[in-house]
Amino acid sequence: MPKTLGKIRPHLTQDEQLLFELSSPGKKGYQLPALDVPEVDPASALGSENVRAAIEHFPEVSEVEVIRHFTRLSTWNYGIDLGLFPLGSCTMKYNPRINEAVARTEGLAWAHPYQPEALSQGAMEVVAILEQYLGEIFGMDAVTLQPAAGAHGEYTGIMLVRAYLEAQGNPRKKVLVPDSAHGTNPATAFMAGYDVQTLKSNDSGMVDPAVLAAAVNEDVAALMVTNPNTVGVFEENIVQIAGIMHEKGAQVYMDGANLNALVGIARPGDFGVDVLHSNLHKTFSTPHGGGGPGAGAVGVRSHLEPFLPTPRLRRDGELWAWDYDRPQSIGRVRAFYGNFGVLVRALAYILAHGGEGLRNATIDALLNANYIRARLEEHYQIAYNARSMHECVFSDVRQEKQGVRTGDIAKRLIDYGFHPYTVSFPLIVHGALMIEPTETEPKAELDAFCDALIAIAREIEADPETVKKAPHMTRTSRVDEVAAARKPKVRWTPQA
Ligand SMILES: *Cc1c(COP(=O)(O)O)cnc(C)c1O
């Protein structure tokens, strides 16, 4: 593929020059009125230490050049509004605009957390209804919306387990985490003061009940299990697994960050989970990425309810009131009541879909993932033979024979106009390609994505070097990713 069209520079390009390179002497992008006060020497007026010397290579460009430069750069932003965002374990789905309209409703958008309760009844009711609906979706007895992200929800959940066990006399020492888990799980357990013991998955990528039974004893506080797990497979022994934990007085924590394989079909509370978190910014359609605000709602069975963060909502006659008098609570995990705007979006999404709509979204998520799997299975090695849920995970073992790895394939996808999938995670899959299309993608988009990956698989057979050197259509190609993160070079110097 040509990177440029000879000397012609197209208007839409991924090879935008730096502003410095666009510079030509004497151009400027401002017009100042004539001076109407006496001119003074800046150094004598401000002190020479406060006057900057001329900046070397300072770009001289006109207004229209500046505007066009930044507008062109803005088109490099790949987002869910532009096309499929296939990152696995991220649930990058399209966020219906109605959520945004609702979140901007004046009374909700301008609600202040210090507003008196009597003037906050609508906002408090949003929290109350969302807690109730999520409780129903999770199959749990109570929900807190305070945690600000998934990992924060995990931390809250494990602190609840600790408080519950402590109230019984012994917080215990260890948390079991399968080797397929998201990295935040062991980090959470460690932060909550537990030792982490890794459980090896079986040949189907699942928790092995025999391995689990051998690991559980009176020192174990909880198992942190993801279901469907990160290889996109449903833990079919989950009821037995929960039984093994409960028999030893230990708790089952479920990482439900991505719940869109379950909503409306199966409820974690019904298959033995004691506590879970779910990312409203993944499953319940709040925009995410880039570290923006999120919400890690945590659901619990009734025995953990007394320990939930304060304050809790309670009914006081006709009104909602915040209840701070909860002696067993782990306390606050965040200022105020959670990321309220995110909660409004999630409730709008749930109400717009209704029960039947949410269930259909789940079915579409599974269908889309399995469609991609069926189209690609001939070209890429599926990691596990169990049926895929909302995502499918391939391995690069076939492409590796040509010296091409998952990271190379991901880079080549950029040339084909797609955001890459999740690369090299989960770690238990050799050279993982983890793909989650989500329910919001039309068939034509799924086909375009599969066509691109199939074309790349063929290229690897015929010409692996092209793939190994990709991307070719972007301004920079292969960078030293570690050095770029640790020692960024942000000063421009002209090329000789
Ligand atoms: C995204 C994710 C998390 C972490 O959520 P954050 O909001 O990024 O903290 C945890 N577990 C799984 C499985 C996830 O996909």
Short mmCIF file of C-alpha atoms and ligand atoms in Angstrom, two decimals:
data_model
loop_
_atom_site.label_atom_id
_atom_site.label_comp_id
_atom_site.label_asym_id
_atom_site.label_seq_id
_atom_site.Cartn_x
_atom_site.Cartn_y
_atom_site.Cartn_z
CA MET A 1 0.00 0.00 0.00
CA PRO A 2 1.41 3.42 -0.90
CA LYS A 3 1.96 5.71 2.03
CA THR A 4 1.56 8.89 0.00
CA LEU A 5 0.32 9.68 -3.48
CA GLY A 6 3.63 10.90 -4.84
CA LYS A 7 3.94 14.59 -4.05
CA ILE A 8 0.20 15.09 -3.59
CA ARG A 9 -0.89 15.33 0.02
CA PRO A 10 -4.47 14.20 0.46
CA HIS A 11 -6.64 16.16 2.87
CA LEU A 12 -7.28 13.15 5.04
CA THR A 13 -4.00 11.61 5.96
CA GLN A 14 -2.41 9.80 8.82
CA ASP A 15 0.88 11.37 7.88
CA GLU A 16 0.29 14.92 9.08
CA GLN A 17 3.46 17.01 9.33
CA LEU A 18 4.45 18.56 12.64
CA LEU A 19 3.55 22.21 13.11
CA PHE A 20 7.30 22.92 13.16
CA GLU A 21 7.67 21.43 9.71
CA LEU A 22 4.83 23.58 8.38
CA SER A 23 6.62 26.73 9.53
CA SER A 24 7.78 29.39 7.13
CA PRO A 25 9.47 32.62 8.30
CA GLY A 26 7.31 35.69 8.76
CA LYS A 27 3.91 33.97 8.92
CA LYS A 28 1.72 34.62 11.91
CA GLY A 29 -1.74 33.71 13.09
CA TYR A 30 -2.64 36.83 15.08
CA GLN A 31 -3.23 40.53 14.60
CA LEU A 32 -2.67 42.94 17.46
CA PRO A 33 -4.00 46.50 17.62
CA ALA A 34 -1.47 49.29 17.41
CA LEU A 35 0.36 50.00 20.67
CA ASP A 36 -1.30 52.90 22.53
CA VAL A 37 1.13 53.05 25.47
CA PRO A 38 4.87 53.83 25.51
CA GLU A 39 6.99 50.85 24.53
CA VAL A 40 9.30 49.57 27.29
CA ASP A 41 12.07 47.05 27.37
CA PRO A 42 10.52 43.82 28.83
CA ALA A 43 13.71 42.94 30.72
CA SER A 44 13.82 46.27 32.55
CA ALA A 45 10.05 46.14 33.28
CA LEU A 46 9.83 42.51 34.41
CA GLY A 47 13.39 41.64 35.37
CA SER A 48 15.55 39.77 32.88
CA GLU A 49 15.06 36.46 34.74
CA ASN A 50 11.36 36.62 33.80
CA VAL A 51 11.91 37.18 30.09
CA ARG A 52 12.30 34.15 27.91
CA ALA A 53 14.90 34.18 25.20
CA ALA A 54 13.67 33.63 21.67
CA ILE A 55 12.43 30.06 21.26
CA GLU A 56 14.45 28.15 18.75
CA HIS A 57 12.42 26.73 15.85
CA PHE A 58 9.24 28.35 17.10
CA PRO A 59 6.75 27.59 14.34
CA GLU A 60 5.58 30.48 12.21
CA VAL A 61 2.26 29.59 10.68
CA SER A 62 -0.96 31.29 9.64
CA GLU A 63 -4.30 30.91 11.39
CA VAL A 64 -5.83 28.69 8.73
CA GLU A 65 -2.78 26.43 8.79
CA VAL A 66 -3.07 26.01 12.54
CA ILE A 67 -6.81 25.27 12.33
CA ARG A 68 -6.37 22.73 9.54
CA HIS A 69 -3.40 21.09 11.17
CA PHE A 70 -5.28 20.40 14.40
CA THR A 71 -8.50 19.50 12.59
CA ARG A 72 -6.61 16.92 10.52
CA LEU A 73 -4.96 15.58 13.66
CA SER A 74 -8.38 15.24 15.29
CA THR A 75 -9.40 12.84 12.52
CA TRP A 76 -6.74 10.42 13.76
CA ASN A 77 -8.81 9.77 16.84
CA TYR A 78 -10.16 6.28 16.46
CA GLY A 79 -13.33 5.89 18.49
CA ILE A 80 -16.45 3.82 18.73
CA ASP A 81 -18.32 6.47 16.73
CA LEU A 82 -16.00 5.76 13.81
CA GLY A 83 -15.97 1.98 13.67
CA LEU A 84 -15.65 -1.34 15.45
CA PHE A 85 -13.48 -1.22 18.56
CA PRO A 86 -12.64 -4.90 19.00
CA LEU A 87 -10.65 -4.74 22.26
CA GLY A 88 -11.44 -7.88 24.26
CA SER A 89 -12.33 -7.58 27.95
CA CYS A 90 -13.15 -3.92 27.36
CA THR A 91 -16.72 -4.01 26.04
CA MET A 92 -16.25 -0.99 23.79
CA LYS A 93 -19.82 -0.68 22.61
CA TYR A 94 -21.69 2.14 20.98
CA ASN A 95 -23.27 4.48 23.55
CA PRO A 96 -26.74 5.59 22.52
CA ARG A 97 -26.98 9.41 22.45
CA ILE A 98 -30.19 9.37 24.48
CA ASN A 99 -28.01 8.58 27.54
CA GLU A 100 -26.10 11.81 26.96
CA ALA A 101 -29.29 13.81 26.57
CA VAL A 102 -30.63 12.42 29.85
CA ALA A 103 -27.36 13.00 31.73
CA ARG A 104 -27.49 16.65 30.60
CA THR A 105 -30.99 17.19 32.00
CA GLU A 106 -30.62 20.41 33.95
CA GLY A 107 -31.75 19.15 37.36
CA LEU A 108 -29.45 16.13 37.16
CA ALA A 109 -26.43 17.76 35.52
CA TRP A 110 -26.41 20.66 38.01
CA ALA A 111 -27.24 18.69 41.15
CA HIS A 112 -24.67 19.53 43.80
CA PRO A 113 -23.69 16.95 46.41
CA TYR A 114 -24.00 19.59 49.17
CA GLN A 115 -27.56 20.43 48.13
CA PRO A 116 -29.94 19.62 51.01
CA GLU A 117 -31.58 16.22 50.85
CA ALA A 118 -35.00 17.80 50.46
CA LEU A 119 -33.80 19.39 47.18
CA SER A 120 -32.03 16.24 45.98
CA GLN A 121 -34.92 13.80 45.98
CA GLY A 122 -34.88 13.23 42.21
CA ALA A 123 -31.15 12.49 42.14
CA MET A 124 -31.50 10.21 45.16
CA GLU A 125 -34.32 8.37 43.45
CA VAL A 126 -32.07 7.80 40.40
CA VAL A 127 -29.58 6.10 42.73
CA ALA A 128 -32.33 4.09 44.46
CA ILE A 129 -33.90 2.83 41.23
CA LEU A 130 -30.56 1.96 39.67
CA GLU A 131 -29.52 0.02 42.79
CA GLN A 132 -32.78 -1.89 42.63
CA TYR A 133 -32.53 -2.72 38.90
CA LEU A 134 -28.90 -3.77 39.14
CA GLY A 135 -29.77 -5.93 42.14
CA GLU A 136 -32.35 -7.65 39.97
CA ILE A 137 -29.94 -8.07 37.05
CA PHE A 138 -27.17 -9.41 39.33
CA GLY A 139 -29.51 -11.57 41.42
CA MET A 140 -28.15 -9.81 44.50
CA ASP A 141 -29.82 -8.44 47.64
CA ALA A 142 -28.11 -5.05 47.81
CA VAL A 143 -25.96 -2.82 45.59
CA THR A 144 -23.60 0.11 46.19
CA LEU A 145 -22.87 2.59 43.42
CA GLN A 146 -20.06 4.40 45.22
CA PRO A 147 -16.94 2.81 43.60
CA ALA A 148 -15.58 4.90 40.74
CA ALA A 149 -14.23 2.10 38.51
CA GLY A 150 -13.99 -1.64 38.10
CA ALA A 151 -10.79 -2.08 40.09
CA HIS A 152 -12.25 0.19 42.78
CA GLY A 153 -15.35 -2.06 42.89
CA GLU A 154 -13.09 -5.10 43.30
CA TYR A 155 -11.28 -3.45 46.18
CA THR A 156 -14.60 -2.52 47.80
CA GLY A 157 -15.88 -6.08 47.34
CA ILE A 158 -12.84 -7.74 48.87
CA MET A 159 -12.90 -5.26 51.77
CA LEU A 160 -16.51 -6.35 52.35
CA VAL A 161 -15.37 -9.98 52.45
CA ARG A 162 -12.63 -9.04 54.91
CA ALA A 163 -15.05 -7.12 57.16
CA TYR A 164 -17.54 -10.00 57.10
CA LEU A 165 -14.93 -12.63 57.98
CA GLU A 166 -13.41 -10.34 60.60
CA ALA A 167 -16.83 -9.96 62.24
CA GLN A 168 -16.85 -13.74 62.49
CA GLY A 169 -13.51 -13.68 64.24
CA ASN A 170 -10.93 -14.30 61.52
CA PRO A 171 -10.31 -12.31 58.30
CA ARG A 172 -8.20 -15.23 56.96
CA LYS A 173 -5.01 -14.91 54.91
CA LYS A 174 -5.36 -15.85 51.26
CA VAL A 175 -7.36 -15.10 48.12
CA LEU A 176 -7.38 -17.58 45.23
CA VAL A 177 -7.13 -16.12 41.71
CA PRO A 178 -7.21 -18.22 38.50
CA ASP A 179 -4.27 -17.71 36.13
CA SER A 180 -6.66 -16.36 33.47
CA ALA A 181 -7.74 -13.42 35.65
CA HIS A 182 -7.58 -9.74 34.78
CA GLY A 183 -4.47 -8.23 36.39
CA THR A 184 -6.58 -6.07 38.68
CA ASN A 185 -7.78 -9.17 40.60
CA PRO A 186 -4.48 -10.17 42.21
CA ALA A 187 -3.66 -6.48 42.69
CA THR A 188 -6.95 -5.99 44.55
CA ALA A 189 -6.42 -8.98 46.81
CA PHE A 190 -2.92 -7.77 47.65
CA MET A 191 -4.10 -4.21 48.37
CA ALA A 192 -6.76 -5.63 50.68
CA GLY A 193 -4.02 -7.33 52.68
CA TYR A 194 -4.27 -10.86 51.35
CA ASP A 195 -1.71 -13.22 49.94
CA VAL A 196 -2.55 -14.24 46.40
CA GLN A 197 -2.52 -17.89 45.39
CA THR A 198 -2.76 -18.54 41.66
CA LEU A 199 -4.95 -21.40 40.41
CA LYS A 200 -3.94 -23.14 37.20
CA SER A 201 -6.77 -23.38 34.65
CA ASN A 202 -7.64 -26.70 33.02
CA ASP A 203 -7.39 -27.58 29.29
CA SER A 204 -10.68 -25.83 28.57
CA GLY A 205 -9.46 -22.58 30.16
CA MET A 206 -11.70 -23.08 33.21
CA VAL A 207 -11.22 -23.36 36.96
CA ASP A 208 -10.63 -27.03 37.76
CA PRO A 209 -12.85 -28.05 40.72
CA ALA A 210 -10.27 -30.63 41.85
CA VAL A 211 -7.44 -28.07 41.83
CA LEU A 212 -9.70 -25.65 43.69
CA ALA A 213 -10.75 -28.21 46.32
CA ALA A 214 -7.09 -28.98 47.02
CA ALA A 215 -6.31 -25.27 47.49
CA VAL A 216 -9.20 -24.26 49.78
CA ASN A 217 -8.75 -24.42 53.52
CA GLU A 218 -9.61 -22.31 56.57
CA ASP A 219 -6.92 -19.78 55.54
CA VAL A 220 -8.69 -18.91 52.30
CA ALA A 221 -10.97 -15.86 52.39
CA ALA A 222 -12.28 -15.90 48.83
CA LEU A 223 -11.98 -16.98 45.23
CA MET A 224 -11.97 -14.18 42.65
CA VAL A 225 -13.52 -15.67 39.54
CA THR A 226 -14.43 -14.02 36.24
CA ASN A 227 -17.45 -15.52 34.52
CA PRO A 228 -17.52 -15.75 31.57
CA ASN A 229 -13.78 -15.81 32.10
CA THR A 230 -11.18 -13.90 30.13
CA VAL A 231 -10.88 -16.59 27.48
CA GLY A 232 -14.55 -15.95 26.74
CA VAL A 233 -15.69 -19.26 28.22
CA PHE A 234 -18.49 -19.78 30.75
CA GLU A 235 -17.28 -21.48 33.94
CA GLU A 236 -19.66 -24.41 33.63
CA ASN A 237 -18.75 -25.78 37.07
CA ILE A 238 -19.55 -22.52 38.82
CA VAL A 239 -22.24 -23.99 41.11
CA GLN A 240 -19.89 -26.77 42.22
CA ILE A 241 -17.07 -24.23 42.62
CA ALA A 242 -19.25 -22.05 44.86
CA GLY A 243 -20.18 -25.13 46.91
CA ILE A 244 -16.51 -25.99 47.47
CA MET A 245 -15.81 -22.44 48.71
CA HIS A 246 -18.86 -22.18 50.95
CA GLU A 247 -18.22 -25.54 52.56
CA LYS A 248 -14.96 -24.09 53.94
CA GLY A 249 -16.62 -20.82 54.98
CA ALA A 250 -14.95 -18.91 52.14
CA GLN A 251 -16.61 -16.39 49.81
CA VAL A 252 -17.05 -16.28 46.04
CA TYR A 253 -16.15 -12.95 44.43
CA MET A 254 -17.10 -12.52 40.78
CA ASP A 255 -15.43 -10.05 38.46
CA GLY A 256 -18.43 -9.03 36.36
CA ALA A 257 -16.74 -6.10 34.63
CA ASN A 258 -18.10 -7.36 31.34
CA LEU A 259 -21.56 -8.65 32.11
CA ASN A 260 -23.00 -8.52 28.62
CA ALA A 261 -22.91 -12.28 28.21
CA LEU A 262 -25.22 -12.71 31.22
CA VAL A 263 -27.63 -9.78 31.53
CA GLY A 264 -31.20 -11.07 31.27
CA ILE A 265 -30.08 -14.69 30.89
CA ALA A 266 -28.21 -15.79 34.02
CA ARG A 267 -27.79 -14.14 37.43
CA PRO A 268 -24.55 -14.47 39.41
CA GLY A 269 -26.55 -14.51 42.66
CA ASP A 270 -28.35 -17.61 41.40
CA PHE A 271 -25.14 -19.53 40.70
CA GLY A 272 -23.56 -19.02 44.10
CA VAL A 273 -21.71 -15.70 43.90
CA ASP A 274 -21.61 -13.75 47.20
CA VAL A 275 -20.28 -10.45 45.87
CA LEU A 276 -19.53 -9.05 42.44
CA HIS A 277 -18.72 -5.82 40.70
CA SER A 278 -19.84 -4.75 37.27
CA ASN A 279 -18.47 -1.88 35.20
CA LEU A 280 -21.34 0.41 34.30
CA HIS A 281 -18.86 2.02 31.88
CA LYS A 282 -18.60 -1.26 29.97
CA THR A 283 -21.79 -3.26 30.17
CA PHE A 284 -24.19 -0.41 30.75
CA SER A 285 -23.00 1.77 27.89
CA THR A 286 -21.21 4.71 29.47
CA PRO A 287 -18.40 5.98 27.21
CA HIS A 288 -15.01 4.87 28.49
CA GLY A 289 -11.33 4.71 27.75
CA GLY A 290 -8.67 7.24 28.55
CA GLY A 291 -9.29 6.98 32.27
CA GLY A 292 -12.52 8.97 32.23
CA PRO A 293 -15.13 8.63 34.97
CA GLY A 294 -16.64 5.20 35.46
CA ALA A 295 -18.64 3.25 38.01
CA GLY A 296 -17.91 -0.15 39.50
CA ALA A 297 -21.27 -1.08 41.00
CA VAL A 298 -20.94 -3.78 43.68
CA GLY A 299 -23.72 -6.26 44.42
CA VAL A 300 -23.82 -8.43 47.55
CA ARG A 301 -25.89 -11.16 49.13
CA SER A 302 -27.69 -10.16 52.33
CA HIS A 303 -24.97 -11.42 54.72
CA LEU A 304 -22.55 -8.78 53.32
CA GLU A 305 -25.08 -5.93 53.27
CA PRO A 306 -24.30 -4.49 56.76
CA PHE A 307 -20.71 -3.84 55.64
CA LEU A 308 -21.50 -1.78 52.50
CA PRO A 309 -19.96 1.72 52.23
CA THR A 310 -21.77 4.60 53.94
CA PRO A 311 -24.02 6.40 53.41
CA ARG A 312 -26.89 4.10 52.31
CA LEU A 313 -30.22 5.30 51.03
CA ARG A 314 -33.24 4.71 53.24
CA ARG A 315 -36.87 5.68 53.08
CA ASP A 316 -37.87 8.34 55.62
CA GLY A 317 -41.64 8.63 55.30
CA GLU A 318 -42.28 10.12 51.86
CA LEU A 319 -38.66 11.08 51.32
CA TRP A 320 -35.28 9.54 50.59
CA ALA A 321 -32.61 10.09 53.23
CA TRP A 322 -28.93 9.18 53.53
CA ASP A 323 -28.22 6.81 56.40
CA TYR A 324 -24.78 7.28 57.98
CA ASP A 325 -25.52 5.22 61.06
CA ARG A 326 -24.17 1.88 59.97
CA PRO A 327 -21.74 0.63 62.62
CA GLN A 328 -20.44 -2.36 60.63
CA SER A 329 -19.81 -0.43 57.40
CA ILE A 330 -16.33 -0.42 55.84
CA GLY A 331 -16.87 3.38 55.59
CA ARG A 332 -16.70 5.55 52.52
CA VAL A 333 -14.75 4.43 49.47
CA ARG A 334 -15.23 7.69 47.64
CA ALA A 335 -16.32 11.28 48.21
CA PHE A 336 -20.09 11.75 48.06
CA TYR A 337 -22.20 9.15 46.24
CA GLY A 338 -20.28 7.87 43.21
CA ASN A 339 -19.86 9.25 39.69
CA PHE A 340 -23.42 10.41 39.41
CA GLY A 341 -23.40 11.27 35.68
CA VAL A 342 -22.31 7.72 34.90
CA LEU A 343 -25.16 6.37 37.03
CA VAL A 344 -27.68 8.48 35.14
CA ARG A 345 -26.40 7.14 31.80
CA ALA A 346 -26.62 3.56 33.03
CA LEU A 347 -30.19 4.00 34.23
CA ALA A 348 -31.18 5.66 30.94
CA TYR A 349 -29.70 2.71 29.08
CA ILE A 350 -31.54 0.16 31.22
CA LEU A 351 -34.87 1.99 30.97
CA ALA A 352 -34.54 2.55 27.21
CA HIS A 353 -33.98 -1.19 26.65
CA GLY A 354 -36.34 -2.69 29.20
CA GLY A 355 -35.95 -6.29 30.32
CA GLU A 356 -36.59 -7.80 26.91
CA GLY A 357 -34.23 -5.33 25.21
CA LEU A 358 -31.40 -6.05 27.64
CA ARG A 359 -31.83 -9.78 27.09
CA ASN A 360 -31.75 -9.28 23.32
CA ALA A 361 -28.58 -7.20 23.63
CA THR A 362 -26.96 -10.12 25.45
CA ILE A 363 -28.04 -12.57 22.77
CA ASP A 364 -26.66 -10.25 20.06
CA ALA A 365 -23.34 -9.93 21.92
CA LEU A 366 -22.98 -13.72 21.96
CA LEU A 367 -24.09 -14.03 18.34
CA ASN A 368 -21.60 -11.40 17.14
CA ALA A 369 -18.66 -12.99 18.98
CA ASN A 370 -19.53 -16.42 17.66
CA TYR A 371 -19.99 -15.06 14.13
CA ILE A 372 -16.44 -13.65 14.21
CA ARG A 373 -15.18 -16.90 15.63
CA ALA A 374 -16.88 -18.93 12.88
CA ARG A 375 -15.48 -16.70 10.13
CA LEU A 376 -11.92 -16.63 11.48
CA GLU A 377 -11.53 -20.14 12.84
CA GLU A 378 -10.25 -21.42 9.51
CA HIS A 379 -7.47 -18.81 9.47
CA TYR A 380 -6.51 -18.43 13.12
CA GLN A 381 -6.20 -21.03 15.88
CA ILE A 382 -9.03 -20.77 18.43
CA ALA A 383 -7.56 -20.91 21.95
CA TYR A 384 -10.10 -23.23 23.56
CA ASN A 385 -12.72 -25.45 22.05
CA ALA A 386 -15.47 -24.55 24.53
CA ARG A 387 -18.25 -22.37 23.12
CA SER A 388 -17.48 -18.65 23.04
CA MET A 389 -19.53 -16.19 25.02
CA HIS A 390 -19.23 -12.42 24.42
CA GLU A 391 -15.63 -12.60 23.17
CA CYS A 392 -13.41 -15.04 21.34
CA VAL A 393 -9.73 -15.62 21.87
CA PHE A 394 -7.36 -16.90 19.17
CA SER A 395 -3.69 -17.83 19.35
CA ASP A 396 -1.00 -16.83 16.84
CA VAL A 397 0.56 -20.33 16.72
CA ARG A 398 -0.08 -20.72 12.96
CA GLN A 399 1.25 -17.27 12.05
CA GLU A 400 4.25 -17.70 14.34
CA LYS A 401 5.60 -20.29 11.88
CA GLN A 402 6.12 -17.39 9.45
CA GLY A 403 7.69 -15.33 12.22
CA VAL A 404 4.60 -13.14 12.65
CA ARG A 405 3.17 -12.57 16.12
CA THR A 406 -0.11 -11.22 17.46
CA GLY A 407 1.37 -7.74 17.90
CA ASP A 408 2.37 -7.63 14.21
CA ILE A 409 -1.13 -8.62 13.11
CA ALA A 410 -2.61 -5.93 15.35
CA LYS A 411 -0.31 -3.31 13.77
CA ARG A 412 -1.31 -4.43 10.29
CA LEU A 413 -5.01 -4.01 11.22
CA ILE A 414 -4.29 -0.29 11.60
CA ASP A 415 -3.44 -0.15 7.88
CA TYR A 416 -6.83 -1.71 7.17
CA GLY A 417 -8.54 1.05 9.15
CA PHE A 418 -9.41 -0.84 12.34
CA HIS A 419 -8.44 -0.38 15.93
CA PRO A 420 -6.45 -3.43 17.07
CA TYR A 421 -7.91 -6.15 19.27
CA THR A 422 -6.46 -6.89 22.73
CA VAL A 423 -2.91 -8.20 22.23
CA SER A 424 -1.22 -10.95 24.28
CA PHE A 425 -3.90 -11.16 27.00
CA PRO A 426 -4.93 -13.41 28.69
CA LEU A 427 -1.43 -14.59 29.44
CA ILE A 428 -2.39 -18.27 29.52
CA VAL A 429 -3.01 -18.16 25.74
CA HIS A 430 0.12 -18.29 23.59
CA GLY A 431 0.18 -15.05 21.55
CA ALA A 432 -3.45 -14.15 22.25
CA LEU A 433 -5.73 -12.25 19.86
CA MET A 434 -8.66 -11.32 22.08
CA ILE A 435 -11.68 -9.99 20.20
CA GLU A 436 -14.92 -8.63 21.63
CA PRO A 437 -17.24 -7.16 19.00
CA THR A 438 -20.15 -6.36 21.41
CA GLU A 439 -23.81 -6.36 20.47
CA THR A 440 -23.83 -2.95 18.83
CA GLU A 441 -22.03 -3.93 15.62
CA PRO A 442 -23.93 -4.45 12.37
CA LYS A 443 -23.11 -7.51 10.27
CA ALA A 444 -21.43 -5.41 7.55
CA GLU A 445 -18.96 -4.03 10.10
CA LEU A 446 -18.21 -7.51 11.46
CA ASP A 447 -17.65 -8.73 7.89
CA ALA A 448 -15.31 -5.85 7.08
CA PHE A 449 -13.29 -6.64 10.20
CA CYS A 450 -13.15 -10.38 9.44
CA ASP A 451 -12.23 -9.65 5.80
CA ALA A 452 -9.31 -7.55 7.03
CA LEU A 453 -8.05 -10.27 9.38
CA ILE A 454 -8.45 -12.94 6.70
CA ALA A 455 -6.56 -10.75 4.19
CA ILE A 456 -3.78 -10.37 6.76
CA ALA A 457 -3.66 -14.14 7.34
CA ARG A 458 -3.16 -14.55 3.56
CA GLU A 459 -0.51 -11.84 3.47
CA ILE A 460 1.37 -13.67 6.18
CA GLU A 461 1.49 -16.76 3.96
CA ALA A 462 2.65 -14.80 0.90
CA ASP A 463 4.67 -11.91 2.31
CA PRO A 464 5.22 -12.00 6.08
CA GLU A 465 7.70 -9.09 5.95
CA THR A 466 4.96 -6.60 5.02
CA VAL A 467 3.01 -7.58 8.12
CA LYS A 468 6.09 -7.59 10.35
CA LYS A 469 6.89 -4.00 9.36
CA ALA A 470 3.31 -2.69 9.63
CA PRO A 471 1.77 -0.19 9.99
CA HIS A 472 2.72 1.45 6.69
CA MET A 473 -0.04 4.08 6.49
CA THR A 474 0.79 6.01 9.62
CA ARG A 475 3.30 8.75 10.29
CA THR A 476 5.32 6.64 12.68
CA SER A 477 5.47 2.91 12.41
CA ARG A 478 7.30 0.74 14.92
CA VAL A 479 8.37 2.67 17.97
CA ASP A 480 10.26 1.45 20.98
CA GLU A 481 7.15 1.26 23.17
CA VAL A 482 9.02 1.00 26.45
CA ALA A 483 11.31 3.92 25.70
CA ALA A 484 8.37 5.95 24.36
CA ALA A 485 6.59 5.51 27.68
CA ARG A 486 9.58 5.89 29.97
CA LYS A 487 11.73 8.42 28.12
CA PRO A 488 9.43 10.40 25.85
CA LYS A 489 11.27 12.74 23.51
CA VAL A 490 9.11 15.81 23.16
CA ARG A 491 11.59 18.34 21.79
CA TRP A 492 11.64 18.78 18.03
CA THR A 493 14.87 19.37 16.18
CA PRO A 494 14.98 19.93 12.44
CA GLN A 495 16.15 17.04 10.28
CA ALA A 496 19.40 17.81 8.48
C1 LIG B 1 -11.96 -3.61 32.72
C2 LIG B 1 -11.86 -4.72 33.65
C3 LIG B 1 -11.51 -4.50 35.00
C4 LIG B 1 -11.10 -3.15 35.56
O1 LIG B 1 -12.02 -2.13 35.39
P1 LIG B 1 -11.54 -0.60 35.49
O2 LIG B 1 -12.81 0.21 35.42
O3 LIG B 1 -10.63 -0.36 34.35
O4 LIG B 1 -10.85 -0.42 36.80
C5 LIG B 1 -11.49 -5.58 35.84
N1 LIG B 1 -11.75 -6.83 35.38
C6 LIG B 1 -12.06 -7.07 34.09
C7 LIG B 1 -12.35 -8.48 33.64
C8 LIG B 1 -12.13 -6.03 33.17
O5 LIG B 1 -12.41 -6.27 31.89
#
